[in-house]
Structures are given as structure tokens and as C-alpha cells.
Short mmCIF file of C-alpha atoms in Angstrom, two decimals:
data_model
loop_
_atom_site.label_atom_id
_atom_site.label_comp_id
_atom_site.label_asym_id
_atom_site.label_seq_id
_atom_site.Cartn_x
_atom_site.Cartn_y
_atom_site.Cartn_z
CA UNK A 63 0.00 0.00 0.00
CA UNK A 64 1.40 3.32 -0.99
CA UNK A 65 0.58 6.58 0.67
CA UNK A 66 0.88 9.72 -1.33
CA UNK A 67 1.54 12.90 0.54
CA UNK A 68 0.12 16.00 -0.92
CA UNK A 69 2.91 18.47 -1.34
CA UNK A 70 1.87 21.98 -0.49
CA UNK A 71 3.90 24.32 -2.58
CA UNK A 72 3.58 28.07 -2.46
CA UNK A 73 3.39 30.11 -5.57
CA UNK A 74 6.57 32.06 -4.82
CA UNK A 75 9.69 31.61 -2.67
CA UNK A 76 9.37 32.04 1.15
CA UNK A 77 10.11 35.65 2.18
CA UNK A 78 13.19 35.91 4.42
CA UNK A 79 12.55 38.01 7.55
CA UNK A 80 14.24 41.35 7.24
CA UNK A 81 17.39 41.67 9.35
CA UNK A 82 17.03 44.59 11.72
CA UNK A 83 19.78 46.45 13.47
CA UNK A 84 17.42 47.90 16.07
CA UNK A 85 15.27 46.20 18.67
CA UNK A 86 11.93 47.67 19.65
CA UNK A 87 11.30 49.05 23.13
CA UNK A 88 8.79 46.25 23.73
CA UNK A 89 11.42 43.64 22.83
CA UNK A 90 14.02 45.38 25.02
CA UNK A 91 11.66 45.26 28.00
CA UNK A 92 10.90 41.57 27.33
CA UNK A 93 14.65 40.77 27.11
CA UNK A 94 15.32 42.72 30.31
CA UNK A 95 12.60 40.82 32.17
CA UNK A 96 14.01 37.50 30.93
CA UNK A 97 17.46 38.49 32.20
CA UNK A 98 15.94 39.65 35.48
CA UNK A 99 14.32 36.22 35.79
CA UNK A 100 17.77 34.69 35.28
CA UNK A 101 19.03 36.86 38.16
CA UNK A 102 16.19 35.66 40.39
CA UNK A 103 16.98 32.04 39.50
CA UNK A 104 20.58 32.65 40.57
CA UNK A 105 19.32 33.88 43.94
CA UNK A 106 16.99 30.87 44.19
CA UNK A 107 19.82 28.41 43.53
CA UNK A 108 22.31 30.29 45.75
CA UNK A 109 20.26 31.61 48.67
CA UNK A 110 23.50 32.43 50.56
CA UNK A 111 23.67 35.45 48.23
CA UNK A 112 20.93 36.93 50.42
CA UNK A 113 22.93 36.61 53.65
CA UNK A 114 24.23 40.17 53.42
CA UNK A 115 20.80 41.73 52.86
CA UNK A 116 19.30 39.67 55.68
CA UNK A 117 22.03 39.94 58.32
CA UNK A 118 23.52 43.38 57.59
CA UNK A 119 20.32 45.39 58.31
CA UNK A 120 19.84 43.52 61.59
CA UNK A 121 23.42 44.02 62.81
CA UNK A 122 23.70 47.64 61.62
CA UNK A 123 20.36 48.65 63.11
CA UNK A 124 21.04 47.02 66.48
CA UNK A 125 24.64 48.20 66.73
CA UNK A 126 24.23 51.83 65.71
CA UNK A 127 21.02 52.31 67.67
CA UNK A 128 22.30 50.87 70.93
CA UNK A 129 25.80 52.36 70.64
CA UNK A 130 24.88 55.91 69.74
CA UNK A 131 21.27 56.08 70.97
CA UNK A 132 22.12 56.81 74.59
CA UNK A 133 25.19 58.90 73.77
CA UNK A 134 23.59 61.16 71.13
CA UNK A 135 19.89 61.37 71.98
CA UNK A 136 19.93 60.43 75.66
CA UNK A 137 17.91 57.26 75.08
CA UNK A 138 17.26 54.72 72.33
CA UNK A 139 13.56 55.54 71.82
CA UNK A 140 14.20 59.17 70.83
CA UNK A 141 17.06 58.14 68.52
CA UNK A 142 14.99 55.62 66.51
CA UNK A 143 13.19 58.22 64.31
CA UNK A 144 16.62 59.61 63.35
CA UNK A 145 18.55 56.37 62.90
CA UNK A 146 16.04 54.01 61.20
CA UNK A 147 15.69 56.12 58.01
CA UNK A 148 19.47 56.67 58.04
CA UNK A 149 20.27 52.97 58.45
CA UNK A 150 17.69 52.13 55.78
CA UNK A 151 19.35 54.38 53.20
CA UNK A 152 22.87 53.30 54.18
CA UNK A 153 22.05 49.57 54.12
CA UNK A 154 20.15 49.54 50.83
CA UNK A 155 22.68 51.74 49.02
CA UNK A 156 25.56 49.62 50.37
CA UNK A 157 23.74 46.52 49.11
CA UNK A 158 23.81 47.96 45.58
CA UNK A 159 27.61 47.49 45.52
CA UNK A 160 26.98 43.75 45.11
CA UNK A 161 25.48 44.50 41.68
CA UNK A 162 28.86 45.65 40.39
CA UNK A 163 30.85 42.81 41.94
CA UNK A 164 28.45 40.11 40.69
CA UNK A 165 28.45 41.66 37.24
CA UNK A 166 32.25 41.51 37.18
CA UNK A 167 32.20 37.86 38.34
CA UNK A 168 29.67 36.98 35.61
CA UNK A 169 31.81 38.68 32.98
CA UNK A 170 34.89 36.81 34.21
CA UNK A 171 33.02 33.52 33.76
CA UNK A 172 32.39 34.40 30.10
CA UNK A 173 28.59 34.25 30.23
CA UNK A 174 28.35 37.82 28.92
CA UNK A 175 30.27 36.81 25.79
CA UNK A 176 27.37 34.46 25.07
CA UNK A 177 24.83 37.21 25.68
CA UNK A 178 26.62 39.46 23.19
CA UNK A 179 26.18 36.85 20.46
CA UNK A 180 22.41 36.59 21.06
CA UNK A 181 19.86 38.65 19.10
CA UNK A 182 18.75 40.55 22.20
CA UNK A 183 18.76 44.16 23.34
CA UNK A 184 22.29 45.20 24.30
CA UNK A 185 21.06 46.75 27.53
CA UNK A 186 19.15 43.61 28.63
CA UNK A 187 21.96 41.63 30.35
CA UNK A 188 22.87 44.71 32.39
CA UNK A 189 19.42 46.11 33.14
CA UNK A 190 18.12 42.59 33.85
CA UNK A 191 20.81 41.94 36.44
CA UNK A 192 20.14 45.33 38.04
CA UNK A 193 16.40 44.76 38.04
CA UNK A 194 16.79 41.38 39.77
CA UNK A 195 18.72 43.10 42.55
CA UNK A 196 15.63 45.19 43.32
CA UNK A 197 14.42 42.07 45.17
CA UNK A 198 17.51 42.32 47.40
CA UNK A 199 16.78 45.99 48.12
CA UNK A 200 13.20 45.10 48.97
CA UNK A 201 14.32 42.45 51.46
CA UNK A 202 16.83 44.83 53.09
CA UNK A 203 14.15 47.55 53.35
CA UNK A 204 11.59 45.20 54.91
CA UNK A 205 14.07 43.80 57.44
CA UNK A 206 15.32 47.26 58.48
CA UNK A 207 11.78 48.46 59.16
CA UNK A 208 10.91 45.18 60.92
CA UNK A 209 13.94 45.44 63.25
CA UNK A 210 13.15 49.10 63.94
CA UNK A 211 9.54 48.31 64.82
CA UNK A 212 10.67 45.40 67.02
CA UNK A 213 12.93 47.87 68.88
CA UNK A 214 10.00 50.18 69.56
CA UNK A 215 10.00 52.50 66.54
CA UNK A 216 6.55 53.74 65.54
CA UNK A 217 6.54 55.54 62.15
CA UNK A 218 4.32 58.62 62.28
CA UNK A 219 3.76 58.55 58.53
CA UNK A 220 1.73 55.34 58.73
CA UNK A 221 1.64 52.58 56.14
CA UNK A 222 1.58 55.00 53.19
CA UNK A 223 4.64 56.85 54.49
CA UNK A 224 6.58 53.63 55.13
CA UNK A 225 5.73 52.10 51.74
CA UNK A 226 6.52 55.36 49.93
CA UNK A 227 9.85 55.67 51.76
CA UNK A 228 10.70 52.06 50.93
CA UNK A 229 9.86 52.61 47.27
CA UNK A 230 11.95 55.81 47.17
CA UNK A 231 14.99 54.06 48.66
CA UNK A 232 14.66 51.15 46.21
CA UNK A 233 14.40 53.53 43.23
CA UNK A 234 17.47 55.46 44.42
CA UNK A 235 19.44 52.25 45.03
CA UNK A 236 18.52 50.99 41.54
CA UNK A 237 19.80 54.23 40.01
CA UNK A 238 23.03 54.14 42.06
CA UNK A 239 23.58 50.50 41.08
CA UNK A 240 24.21 51.75 37.52
CA UNK A 241 27.33 53.52 38.82
CA UNK A 242 28.58 50.27 40.36
CA UNK A 243 27.61 48.40 37.19
CA UNK A 244 29.90 50.76 35.24
CA UNK A 245 32.68 50.02 37.74
CA UNK A 246 32.02 46.31 37.31
CA UNK A 247 32.41 46.65 33.54
CA UNK A 248 35.50 48.88 33.76
CA UNK A 249 37.52 47.10 36.45
CA UNK A 250 39.35 43.83 36.07
CA UNK A 251 38.67 42.26 39.48
CA UNK A 252 35.56 41.88 41.63
CA UNK A 253 37.59 42.69 44.77
CA UNK A 254 38.70 46.00 43.19
CA UNK A 255 35.08 46.88 42.42
CA UNK A 256 34.10 46.19 46.02
CA UNK A 257 37.07 48.04 47.54
CA UNK A 258 36.75 51.20 45.47
CA UNK A 259 32.94 51.24 45.77
CA UNK A 260 33.24 51.06 49.55
CA UNK A 261 35.85 53.82 49.50
CA UNK A 262 33.37 56.06 47.64
CA UNK A 263 30.28 55.11 49.65
CA UNK A 264 31.88 55.25 53.09
CA UNK A 265 32.33 59.06 53.15
CA UNK A 266 29.04 59.63 51.30
CA UNK A 267 26.99 57.71 53.87
CA UNK A 268 28.78 58.94 56.99
CA UNK A 269 29.17 62.56 55.85
CA UNK A 270 25.40 62.83 55.62
CA UNK A 271 22.47 63.33 57.97
CA UNK A 272 22.02 59.54 58.27
CA UNK A 273 23.32 59.20 61.84
CA UNK A 274 23.45 62.66 63.41
CA UNK A 275 21.94 66.07 62.61
CA UNK A 276 24.16 68.26 60.41
CA UNK A 277 24.35 71.08 62.98
CA UNK A 278 26.40 68.88 65.36
CA UNK A 279 29.20 68.61 62.77
CA UNK A 280 32.03 71.10 62.10
CA UNK A 281 31.39 73.90 59.59
CA UNK A 282 33.53 72.50 56.75
CA UNK A 283 31.69 69.18 56.99
CA UNK A 284 28.25 70.80 57.13
CA UNK A 285 28.96 72.44 53.77
CA UNK A 286 29.47 69.00 52.20
CA UNK A 287 26.63 67.34 54.15
CA UNK A 288 24.13 69.89 52.84
CA UNK A 289 24.98 69.17 49.18
CA UNK A 290 25.50 65.42 49.64
CA UNK A 291 22.80 63.56 47.63
CA UNK A 292 22.62 60.87 50.35
CA UNK A 293 21.53 63.58 52.81
CA UNK A 294 18.64 64.52 50.50
CA UNK A 295 17.51 60.89 50.29
CA UNK A 296 17.80 60.43 54.08
CA UNK A 297 15.82 63.63 54.75
CA UNK A 298 13.19 62.61 52.19
CA UNK A 299 12.82 59.17 53.78
CA UNK A 300 12.70 60.71 57.27
CA UNK A 301 9.92 63.11 56.21
CA UNK A 302 7.91 60.31 54.58
CA UNK A 303 8.29 57.82 57.43
CA UNK A 304 7.97 60.15 60.41
CA UNK A 305 5.46 62.70 59.05
CA UNK A 306 4.02 61.23 55.84
CA UNK A 307 5.21 64.44 54.17
CA UNK A 308 6.04 64.49 50.43
CA UNK A 309 8.48 67.41 50.44
CA UNK A 310 11.02 68.97 48.13
CA UNK A 311 13.66 66.41 49.17
CA UNK A 312 11.54 63.63 47.62
CA UNK A 313 11.50 65.56 44.34
CA UNK A 314 15.27 66.15 44.47
CA UNK A 315 15.90 62.47 45.23
CA UNK A 316 13.76 61.24 42.34
CA UNK A 317 15.23 63.83 39.99
CA UNK A 318 18.75 62.82 41.02
CA UNK A 319 17.91 59.14 40.46
CA UNK A 320 16.55 59.90 36.98
CA UNK A 321 19.65 61.92 36.05
CA UNK A 322 21.99 59.14 37.24
CA UNK A 323 20.15 56.52 35.15
CA UNK A 324 19.98 58.84 32.12
CA UNK A 325 23.75 59.35 32.21
CA UNK A 326 25.07 56.07 33.59
CA UNK A 327 22.88 53.53 31.74
CA UNK A 328 23.98 54.51 28.19
CA UNK A 329 27.57 54.96 29.38
CA UNK A 330 27.60 51.51 31.02
CA UNK A 331 26.07 49.82 27.95
CA UNK A 332 28.56 51.53 25.62
CA UNK A 333 31.50 50.55 27.83
CA UNK A 334 30.15 47.00 28.13
CA UNK A 335 29.85 46.62 24.34
CA UNK A 336 33.39 47.93 23.89
CA UNK A 337 35.07 46.03 26.73
CA UNK A 338 33.10 42.89 27.54
CA UNK B 63 82.39 10.37 39.06
CA UNK B 64 79.31 11.84 40.73
CA UNK B 65 79.46 13.96 43.83
CA UNK B 66 76.48 14.08 46.14
CA UNK B 67 76.21 17.03 48.44
CA UNK B 68 74.17 16.63 51.57
CA UNK B 69 72.09 19.72 52.07
CA UNK B 70 70.97 20.18 55.65
CA UNK B 71 67.34 21.00 56.32
CA UNK B 72 66.92 24.71 57.12
CA UNK B 73 66.27 25.50 60.75
CA UNK B 74 62.76 26.38 61.94
CA UNK B 75 63.93 29.99 62.26
CA UNK B 76 65.09 30.09 58.62
CA UNK B 77 61.81 28.55 57.47
CA UNK B 78 59.85 31.09 59.50
CA UNK B 79 61.92 33.95 58.06
CA UNK B 80 61.25 32.69 54.51
CA UNK B 81 57.51 32.41 55.16
CA UNK B 82 57.37 35.86 56.78
CA UNK B 83 59.19 37.46 53.83
CA UNK B 84 56.80 35.65 51.49
CA UNK B 85 53.77 37.03 53.40
CA UNK B 86 55.15 40.58 53.40
CA UNK B 87 55.86 40.35 49.66
CA UNK B 88 52.36 39.01 48.98
CA UNK B 89 50.84 41.96 50.87
CA UNK B 90 53.04 44.44 49.00
CA UNK B 91 52.14 42.93 45.61
CA UNK B 92 48.51 44.05 45.90
CA UNK B 93 48.99 47.81 46.38
CA UNK B 94 45.24 48.60 46.24
CA UNK B 95 44.53 46.22 49.13
CA UNK B 96 47.58 47.45 51.01
CA UNK B 97 46.57 51.10 50.67
CA UNK B 98 42.98 50.22 51.55
CA UNK B 99 43.99 48.45 54.78
CA UNK B 100 46.39 51.25 55.76
CA UNK B 101 44.22 54.25 54.85
CA UNK B 102 40.73 52.99 55.75
CA UNK B 103 41.36 53.33 59.52
CA UNK B 104 42.62 56.89 58.92
CA UNK B 105 39.48 57.71 56.93
CA UNK B 106 37.34 56.24 59.72
CA UNK B 107 39.21 58.25 62.34
CA UNK B 108 38.76 61.51 60.43
CA UNK B 109 35.08 60.86 59.70
CA UNK B 110 34.00 59.42 63.04
CA UNK B 111 35.87 62.05 65.07
CA UNK B 112 33.94 64.78 63.25
CA UNK B 113 30.57 63.11 62.62
CA UNK B 114 30.08 61.67 66.11
CA UNK B 115 31.81 64.39 68.10
CA UNK B 116 28.47 65.27 69.74
CA UNK B 117 28.95 62.05 71.76
CA UNK B 118 31.41 64.06 73.90
CA UNK B 119 28.53 66.27 75.06
CA UNK B 120 26.40 63.27 76.00
CA UNK B 121 26.00 61.40 79.30
CA UNK B 122 28.77 59.21 80.73
CA UNK B 123 31.53 60.83 78.69
CA UNK B 124 34.78 61.38 80.66
CA UNK B 125 35.16 65.01 81.74
CA UNK B 126 37.86 67.13 80.13
CA UNK B 127 38.54 64.62 77.34
CA UNK B 128 38.02 65.57 73.69
CA UNK B 129 36.38 63.06 71.35
CA UNK B 130 39.55 62.70 69.24
CA UNK B 131 41.55 61.66 72.33
CA UNK B 132 38.73 59.26 73.27
CA UNK B 133 38.48 57.80 69.75
CA UNK B 134 42.14 57.43 68.67
CA UNK B 135 43.08 54.51 70.98
CA UNK B 136 39.80 52.82 70.05
CA UNK B 137 40.59 53.19 66.35
CA UNK B 138 43.97 51.53 66.94
CA UNK B 139 42.17 48.48 68.34
CA UNK B 140 39.39 48.58 65.73
CA UNK B 141 41.84 48.83 62.81
CA UNK B 142 43.58 45.72 64.15
CA UNK B 143 40.28 43.82 64.02
CA UNK B 144 39.56 45.10 60.51
CA UNK B 145 43.00 43.98 59.37
CA UNK B 146 42.32 40.56 60.89
CA UNK B 147 39.52 39.99 58.38
CA UNK B 148 42.02 40.61 55.56
CA UNK B 149 44.30 37.98 57.11
CA UNK B 150 41.38 35.53 57.03
CA UNK B 151 40.67 36.26 53.37
CA UNK B 152 44.39 35.86 52.55
CA UNK B 153 44.38 32.47 54.30
CA UNK B 154 41.35 31.41 52.24
CA UNK B 155 43.02 32.57 49.00
CA UNK B 156 46.12 30.54 49.93
CA UNK B 157 43.89 27.49 50.35
CA UNK B 158 42.17 28.15 47.01
CA UNK B 159 45.55 28.42 45.29
CA UNK B 160 46.66 25.11 46.82
CA UNK B 161 49.47 26.68 48.82
CA UNK B 162 48.58 24.85 52.03
CA UNK B 163 48.73 21.52 50.21
CA UNK B 164 52.29 22.40 49.22
CA UNK B 165 53.11 23.41 52.78
CA UNK B 166 51.74 20.09 54.04
CA UNK B 167 54.16 18.25 51.73
CA UNK B 168 57.17 20.25 52.93
CA UNK B 169 59.40 19.14 55.81
CA UNK B 170 58.37 21.91 58.19
CA UNK B 171 56.23 22.36 61.26
CA UNK B 172 52.52 22.82 60.60
CA UNK B 173 52.35 25.85 62.91
CA UNK B 174 54.93 27.93 61.01
CA UNK B 175 52.62 29.44 58.33
CA UNK B 176 50.31 30.68 61.11
CA UNK B 177 53.22 32.19 63.05
CA UNK B 178 54.47 33.91 59.87
CA UNK B 179 50.97 35.32 59.29
CA UNK B 180 50.95 36.68 62.86
CA UNK B 181 54.34 38.38 62.40
CA UNK B 182 53.06 39.91 59.15
CA UNK B 183 50.01 41.26 61.00
CA UNK B 184 52.19 42.67 63.79
CA UNK B 185 54.36 44.55 61.26
CA UNK B 186 51.33 46.07 59.54
CA UNK B 187 49.71 46.86 62.89
CA UNK B 188 52.70 49.02 63.82
CA UNK B 189 52.64 50.71 60.39
CA UNK B 190 48.91 51.43 60.74
CA UNK B 191 49.41 52.72 64.29
CA UNK B 192 52.07 55.16 63.05
CA UNK B 193 49.80 56.46 60.27
CA UNK B 194 46.83 56.72 62.62
CA UNK B 195 48.97 58.59 65.12
CA UNK B 196 49.99 61.15 62.49
CA UNK B 197 46.36 61.66 61.39
CA UNK B 198 45.20 61.94 65.02
CA UNK B 199 47.84 64.56 65.90
CA UNK B 200 46.73 66.59 62.86
CA UNK B 201 43.18 66.50 64.29
CA UNK B 202 44.28 67.69 67.74
CA UNK B 203 45.20 64.45 69.52
CA UNK B 204 47.54 64.67 72.51
CA UNK B 205 49.28 61.80 74.32
CA UNK B 206 49.04 62.28 78.10
CA UNK B 207 50.86 59.11 79.18
CA UNK B 208 54.50 58.28 79.93
CA UNK B 209 57.08 56.38 77.86
CA UNK B 210 56.10 53.28 79.85
CA UNK B 211 52.47 53.82 78.82
CA UNK B 212 53.54 54.01 75.16
CA UNK B 213 55.47 50.71 75.42
CA UNK B 214 52.56 49.01 77.21
CA UNK B 215 50.11 50.30 74.57
CA UNK B 216 52.27 48.89 71.75
CA UNK B 217 52.46 45.55 73.58
CA UNK B 218 48.66 45.40 73.99
CA UNK B 219 48.21 46.29 70.33
CA UNK B 220 50.66 43.67 69.02
CA UNK B 221 49.18 40.90 71.21
CA UNK B 222 45.67 41.88 70.05
CA UNK B 223 46.89 41.77 66.43
CA UNK B 224 48.21 38.25 67.03
CA UNK B 225 44.90 37.13 68.53
CA UNK B 226 42.88 38.64 65.66
CA UNK B 227 45.22 37.14 63.07
CA UNK B 228 44.80 33.72 64.70
CA UNK B 229 41.00 34.07 64.96
CA UNK B 230 40.37 35.22 61.40
CA UNK B 231 43.12 32.93 60.09
CA UNK B 232 41.23 29.99 61.62
CA UNK B 233 38.01 31.18 59.94
CA UNK B 234 39.90 31.40 56.62
CA UNK B 235 41.45 27.95 57.10
CA UNK B 236 38.09 26.39 57.96
CA UNK B 237 35.77 28.03 55.40
CA UNK B 238 38.34 28.27 52.56
CA UNK B 239 36.16 30.32 50.18
CA UNK B 240 37.30 33.97 50.09
CA UNK B 241 33.77 35.40 49.57
CA UNK B 242 32.32 33.29 52.40
CA UNK B 243 35.29 34.14 54.66
CA UNK B 244 34.81 37.86 53.97
CA UNK B 245 31.16 37.68 54.98
CA UNK B 246 31.81 35.47 58.04
CA UNK B 247 34.64 37.82 59.00
CA UNK B 248 32.25 40.78 58.85
CA UNK B 249 29.79 38.97 61.10
CA UNK B 250 32.51 38.33 63.69
CA UNK B 251 34.14 41.74 63.26
CA UNK B 252 31.03 43.87 63.83
CA UNK B 253 30.26 42.69 67.40
CA UNK B 254 33.96 42.73 68.33
CA UNK B 255 34.24 46.34 67.14
CA UNK B 256 30.97 47.76 68.33
CA UNK B 257 30.22 45.88 71.57
CA UNK B 258 32.83 47.93 73.38
CA UNK B 259 33.52 51.47 74.52
CA UNK B 260 35.24 52.19 71.19
CA UNK B 261 32.86 54.86 69.90
CA UNK B 262 30.79 55.82 72.95
CA UNK B 263 30.97 55.25 76.72
CA UNK B 264 29.82 51.74 77.63
CA UNK B 265 27.61 53.17 80.42
CA UNK B 266 25.24 54.64 77.81
CA UNK B 267 24.55 51.18 76.33
CA UNK B 268 21.97 48.61 77.46
CA UNK B 269 22.86 46.05 80.15
CA UNK B 270 23.16 43.05 77.79
CA UNK B 271 25.68 44.97 75.70
CA UNK B 272 27.72 45.90 78.77
CA UNK B 273 27.71 42.23 79.82
CA UNK B 274 28.96 41.17 76.37
CA UNK B 275 31.73 43.78 76.53
CA UNK B 276 33.18 42.13 79.65
CA UNK B 277 34.18 39.07 77.58
CA UNK B 278 35.21 41.01 74.46
CA UNK B 279 39.02 41.18 74.10
CA UNK B 280 38.70 44.26 71.86
CA UNK B 281 36.75 46.06 74.60
CA UNK B 282 39.50 45.27 77.13
CA UNK B 283 42.20 46.37 74.67
CA UNK B 284 40.31 49.61 73.94
CA UNK B 285 40.00 50.43 77.65
CA UNK B 286 43.68 49.67 78.28
CA UNK B 287 44.87 51.68 75.25
CA UNK B 288 42.67 54.61 76.25
CA UNK B 289 44.04 54.43 79.80
CA UNK B 290 47.62 54.51 78.50
CA UNK B 291 46.84 57.45 76.20
CA UNK B 292 45.27 59.40 79.08
CA UNK B 293 47.95 58.27 81.54
CA UNK B 294 45.33 56.74 83.84
CA UNK B 295 45.90 53.04 83.11
CA UNK B 296 46.68 50.64 85.93
CA UNK B 297 48.67 47.41 85.74
CA UNK B 298 45.32 45.63 86.13
CA UNK B 299 43.93 47.24 82.95
CA UNK B 300 46.95 46.14 80.92
CA UNK B 301 46.91 42.66 82.45
CA UNK B 302 43.18 42.27 81.69
CA UNK B 303 43.70 43.34 78.05
CA UNK B 304 46.67 41.00 77.59
CA UNK B 305 44.90 38.12 79.34
CA UNK B 306 41.76 38.51 77.18
CA UNK B 307 43.79 38.62 73.94
CA UNK B 308 46.11 35.75 74.94
CA UNK B 309 43.10 33.73 76.12
CA UNK B 310 41.40 34.13 72.74
CA UNK B 311 44.69 33.37 70.97
CA UNK B 312 45.20 30.19 73.03
CA UNK B 313 41.61 29.08 72.43
CA UNK B 314 41.87 29.62 68.68
CA UNK B 315 45.27 27.90 68.49
CA UNK B 316 43.92 24.92 70.45
CA UNK B 317 41.06 24.27 68.00
CA UNK B 318 43.16 22.87 65.09
CA UNK B 319 45.37 20.89 67.51
CA UNK B 320 42.33 19.31 69.17
CA UNK B 321 40.80 18.61 65.75
CA UNK B 322 43.99 16.83 64.65
CA UNK B 323 44.11 14.79 67.88
CA UNK B 324 40.46 13.73 67.53
CA UNK B 325 41.00 12.75 63.89
CA UNK B 326 44.10 10.72 64.69
CA UNK B 327 42.29 9.01 67.61
CA UNK B 328 39.41 8.07 65.30
CA UNK B 329 41.85 6.81 62.69
CA UNK B 330 43.43 4.32 65.09
#
């Protein structure tokens, strides 16, 4: 028994899809989300990556509050409204350093060479990795507030103030992570990225209003503290959490975050394409 | 005709000297890390002395003492702890590179690499202390003690450096992964640094923290160093600081020895 298959032939030759040099915004977003999912899978398979964002907020909050609470404010309870927003900003921004170091480690493993050969948006491997780290910032934010509340802190801004402050810190940390991503692309070793990032962040976080009011510092330091972007973020978070007040510092913080992303994202992608 | 020359095994002292030189060279070959470990304590001293100077106006602060005089001896102790974490990471890197496997195959005592690491830490501790001293003087620091106080302070500092090197070296030897060692080191370092009178008077802290400080060798070292700087230290303060550091050192040194004994007993 013979079976004849009907051959379906088209009138003309099959059209070859047109090769495009540009990827649509929709496709870029889809690629970024895929890469972000990869980042989340990495966290899922290596949960020890979350140790720093879980343990650091607990230790920092306990240590700084109990060490300086009595010495600066007379008692711990009156120091909590000052220190919790400060610790929150410091912890989450410090956590964003990991973005740069992990990026460097990934690039050393050669996985980014594979990504470059794929027909995906050039920004996707970078923005995806940075987007996945937003989960880390969220965990650090939640734990810092939880420890503060357990210690007796009662935010005057209510749920809306706390959630808004958390969102603001996460947005600012995401924008700052682009700076560390650029360092990750530029530098040859993950340890160098971490060391230099810490060297930059250490003065920025301590020479701010995070731990003590600016008026208790010497004049030369106050001048820097008042223009330090970290001080603006800390003040914005403090206003949101303690008073539920959306002030000018919130606007400055968001504007600063937008400017950082607008400058650093293209610069990082360009450097990555040239160096990676 | 072949001539065989019997080469005597180098003495333990020669081996130790070779290992110490190797450690010092290794530290010098990573200038970024070297500069970071030497300058970070200075940066902390400058920042903390200015940012937290309002602590001097708070309760429990010793009368007539400026915050820079209060903080400088504490920063000497704290910088020693911070450097200890680097020693732990270095130990882990040596394991990763297979250096310890080579050492194990060499005809030398197992304790020598650890001793060499301690000497290396002591050298860098003195270098850091000198740099910190210069920075502190520039910020208005004054030494109120005697020459004997200065000698005692250096002794306390070097013994503390040895204890920290041994502690973090053990962590590095046990965990063996540099990233894990760095994180574990941070977790150990933070309580050692902060559960003490380093940055603020211990009286202003809660009771549980004060209780923890009584068994913290860094707290004892800080109190002794501060006493020597102010010229108010007693022999008891120095003895307590040395005893706490030596006690920790002995405990940490005993762990690998006990582990080896238990393993060999099980093997029989």
C-alpha cells in the first residue's frame, strides 16, 4: 500500500525576515525581564547570596542604635526616628555594591560573551541583572523596618509613608547601582570593584544626615553634608516615614535618580559593548 | 664520578623567616589592598571624630577629654580587628591556590605558616598605628601618658593583632572560600568592634551589651589603650587586656590541635 503525501507548494519563494539592526522598546523590555528572571533564578539556587541583605540590616540597626542612641539622643527611643531612616538608606545603598561585583564575576566567567552573540537588546543583560537586585533591596528595606519596629519604633507617617519611603529608597538604590555596574564593567577584578565602591560610599553615607543632625558637625563638613545627595535621600525618607510628608527632598531624590540613570545607563552599555 | 652534596634541612627559624618574607611580599604585591587596609582606619578616624563628636557632650563621657583623644586609641584596636579579616581572606586565598597543600608536603612544622601570618600582621599593625597617630595629631590628639604607657600600649596592640590574626586565620582555614570568609569575618568583626567602649561610653549602652563587653578582648584592649593614652591606666587594665587577647589566641590555636588529635584518635 502506498501513501501519497500531498505536497503543499507556495506560488513564490518564502520571504526571508528582514534583518534589523534595532530592537523595539517592547522587545528590550521583554529581554530585560528575561534576564531579570535569570538573576532571580541565581538567587533561588544560591540563597546564601541573600545573607548580606538579611544579616547586615539587623546588625547595623542594632549596633548603631544601641551604641549611639544613649550617647547622642539620651535614650534609644528618641534616637529611633533619626537612625532608622538613616540605616535604611545606608544599608540599601551599600547593598547595591553587590550588583557591580556580581556583574564583574559573571563577565569573568564568560557568560556575557554568550549574551553578546544573542539577538537581544544590548542593555538587557545589564538592566536585567540590576532589576533582579531590586528584590535584594526590597528584602533589606523590609528587614530594616521590621527590626526598627521590634525595637520600639513607631513611624508617624503610617503605612503610606513607610511604603513610599521604601519605594523611594529602592528607586534610588537601583539608580546608584548603575554607577557600580559601570565600575564592574571597567575594572578587572571583583575585589577591586568592592574596595573602590566602599571607599566612595563610606564618606558619602557617613558625611550625611544619616546618623546625626548636620548642625552637630564642624562647619567644613556641614557644607558637604548639605549638598550630599545621600543627605537629600535620608531627609526625604525621614519626612515620609515620620510625618508622611512628600516634600522637596523627595522631588530632588527622584530627579537625582533619573539623572543618574539617564547618564550612567547609556555609558555603562557603551562601555560593556566595547570592553566585555 | 658523581658527587652528592648533603644539604641540611633549614632551621625552623630560617623557614619562619622565609615564610614571613613571602607574606610581606604578597601583601606588597597588591597595592590597592595594602593602601585600603592602611588608609581605611585613617578615613574612619577623620570621619567618626567629626561626625560623632556630639557624643562628647552626651551622658557618661569622661570630663575634660576631647572626642579625638577618646576615639584614637579605640581606632587603633578597631583597625587591628579590621586587618584581621584581611588575614582571614588571605588564608582562604592561599587554600584556594593550593598553597597549604604544598606546605603540608614540605618538611616543616605545621604551625609555622600561622606564626608567619601573625608576624606579618604585627608589622602592619605598627605601620597602621604610626599612620593613625599622624592623622590623630593633625586632628588635635595629645598623648598624656608616659614612655612606659607608650610601650605598654604597643604591647597590647601587638598581642591583640596576634589574637585577631589567629582568629580570622582559623576562619579562613576552615571556610576556605574567600567570599564566604569575607562575609563570616564581617559577622565576627562587627560585634567585636561595636560591643565595646570604642565609639561611645559603655555606660550609655543597654545592660546586655555591657555584659557582652566584659568578655570582648577588643573592649578590654580599647579600655587599656585609652588608659595609656590618658595616663590613667593601671597594671590591672593592661593585664586584663593582655589576658583577654592571649586567652582568645590560646583558644583559637587549640582548636586545630584538638581537631587533629580527635581525627588521629578516630583513625586508630
